[in-house]
């Protein structure tokens, strides 16, 4: 992580907590325990926020509010507890416990509560891996269904869609787990130079366009499994008003996010391995030029994550020390790409390019123009800084809703991007290679590198000796 800027400059699009001073002189309104400033909800007690989520016969919360609150509430209350409180309040407010139900009233309320539950299951399906969550859904439908047969149908549809979604997601997770297990065994085996039967990338795919497209396939596939809540759950601390228990005492629910970061690291090492492996300088230079073309195509597609992984792989010391190899490479194209991903000014150039891609995506006519795959570890870092930089609660115990609106903005944009269908045809052979080709450990990379171009100085000589 060298070159990661430690301080954030105010110019860096990233000033969620330095609110402009004139805001504080603005008119504060309070409605039902919600504090508004200039018409925007800025803070409230947790109870007031939960109340604001609950539909009535003549009220339904705004879509943006639902997303923001469901995303961030897990910092204060577990999803099953939240749903339980929502259901209890509905039962109270709509008198769903009365022996004789007010049917006309419930017909106004029914579609709204079903809509809220639908939005919740669609956006945060992983919340419903818990039996308790499904229990609350079923309890609610049993209470309102007597007033309208159609509610059964709607609820069945909702559960069916949810089941399909969870099945697809867990199938994807299993696939990823299988691949990771297979790969970690292979790492160990290649301490020394692999046998010459090792296939290399150019024999599997010699066309940079095709490889960039297949990388984009892998990226979009993996992105699709990440639940928006994982960004928040990655930073769950204890809630100070909650006494002793952290919100998520059970395992951190961030497995897809972690698997995605592992994929990035694998791609870095794969690139470095492919470059260090060939015995001849001319072939190594050819592999470098090939990856420069792949990276350039990733940039054009809007796949910044693969682009950054390829550049990082080329910048690893075992690769960058191959001076004789690099002297054979036309490096101008590489420097242009490196400049795009330069960390200076908090990745100013990259952020500009990302804005451009995001804008193109909004006005896109084809799926190809919709693709935006952000440099993922920077996205996580931004969200981390946003989380660390502002308190979740204000001194009066209110929830700092202004912070969560900013969080929802960043995560919401990501959700739009992860839903893009990949427009390229899939090549199973190439994708299999990307996931399973053996890669060197760091030591293995140095060994291969020293064997390709012998050590230059005493430090390198000592290192080579200890590796052998």
Coordinates of N, CA, C and O in Angstrom, one line a residue, residues 33 50 98 107 112 114 138 148 206 260 272 310 318 344 352 356 366 405:
X33 N -39.7 14.3 16.8 CA -38.4 13.8 17.2 C -37.4 13.8 16.1 O -36.3 13.4 16.3
X50 N -37.1 4.8 13.5 CA -37.8 3.6 13.3 C -39.3 4.0 13.0 O -39.9 3.5 12.0
X98 N -56.9 -6.8 17.1 CA -58.3 -6.7 17.5 C -59.0 -8.0 16.9 O -58.7 -8.5 15.9
X107 N -56.9 -2.5 4.1 CA -56.7 -2.5 2.7 C -55.9 -1.3 2.2 O -55.2 -1.4 1.2
X112 N -49.0 -1.1 1.4 CA -47.8 -0.3 1.8 C -46.8 -1.1 2.6 O -45.6 -1.0 2.4
X114 N -46.5 -4.3 2.5 CA -45.9 -5.3 1.6 C -44.9 -4.7 0.7 O -43.8 -5.3 0.4
X138 N -43.8 -13.8 7.8 CA -45.0 -14.7 7.8 C -46.1 -14.3 8.8 O -47.3 -14.4 8.5
X148 N -57.7 -9.4 2.5 CA -57.6 -9.4 1.0 C -56.8 -10.6 0.6 O -55.6 -10.8 0.9
X206 N -4.5 -14.8 -26.4 CA -3.4 -13.9 -26.9 C -3.9 -12.5 -27.3 O -3.2 -11.7 -27.7
X260 N -13.7 -10.6 -2.6 CA -13.4 -9.7 -3.8 C -12.0 -9.1 -3.6 O -11.3 -9.0 -4.6
X272 N 2.3 -10.7 -12.1 CA 3.7 -10.8 -11.8 C 4.3 -12.1 -12.1 O 5.4 -12.2 -12.7
X310 N -3.6 -5.0 -12.4 CA -2.5 -5.2 -13.4 C -1.3 -4.3 -13.2 O -0.2 -4.7 -13.2
X318 N 9.8 -7.6 -7.7 CA 10.4 -8.7 -8.5 C 10.2 -8.4 -10.0 O 11.0 -8.8 -10.9
X344 N -1.3 10.4 -6.2 CA -1.2 11.8 -5.8 C -2.5 12.5 -5.7 O -3.5 12.3 -6.5
X352 N -11.3 11.5 -11.2 CA -11.8 12.2 -12.4 C -12.3 11.2 -13.5 O -13.4 11.4 -14.0
X356 N -16.1 10.4 -14.9 CA -16.4 10.4 -16.3 C -17.1 9.1 -16.7 O -18.2 9.1 -17.4
X366 N -26.2 1.4 -24.1 CA -25.9 -0.1 -24.2 C -25.3 -0.5 -22.9 O -24.8 0.3 -22.1
X405 N -26.6 9.7 5.3 CA -27.0 10.1 4.0 C -25.8 10.1 3.0 O -25.8 9.6 1.9

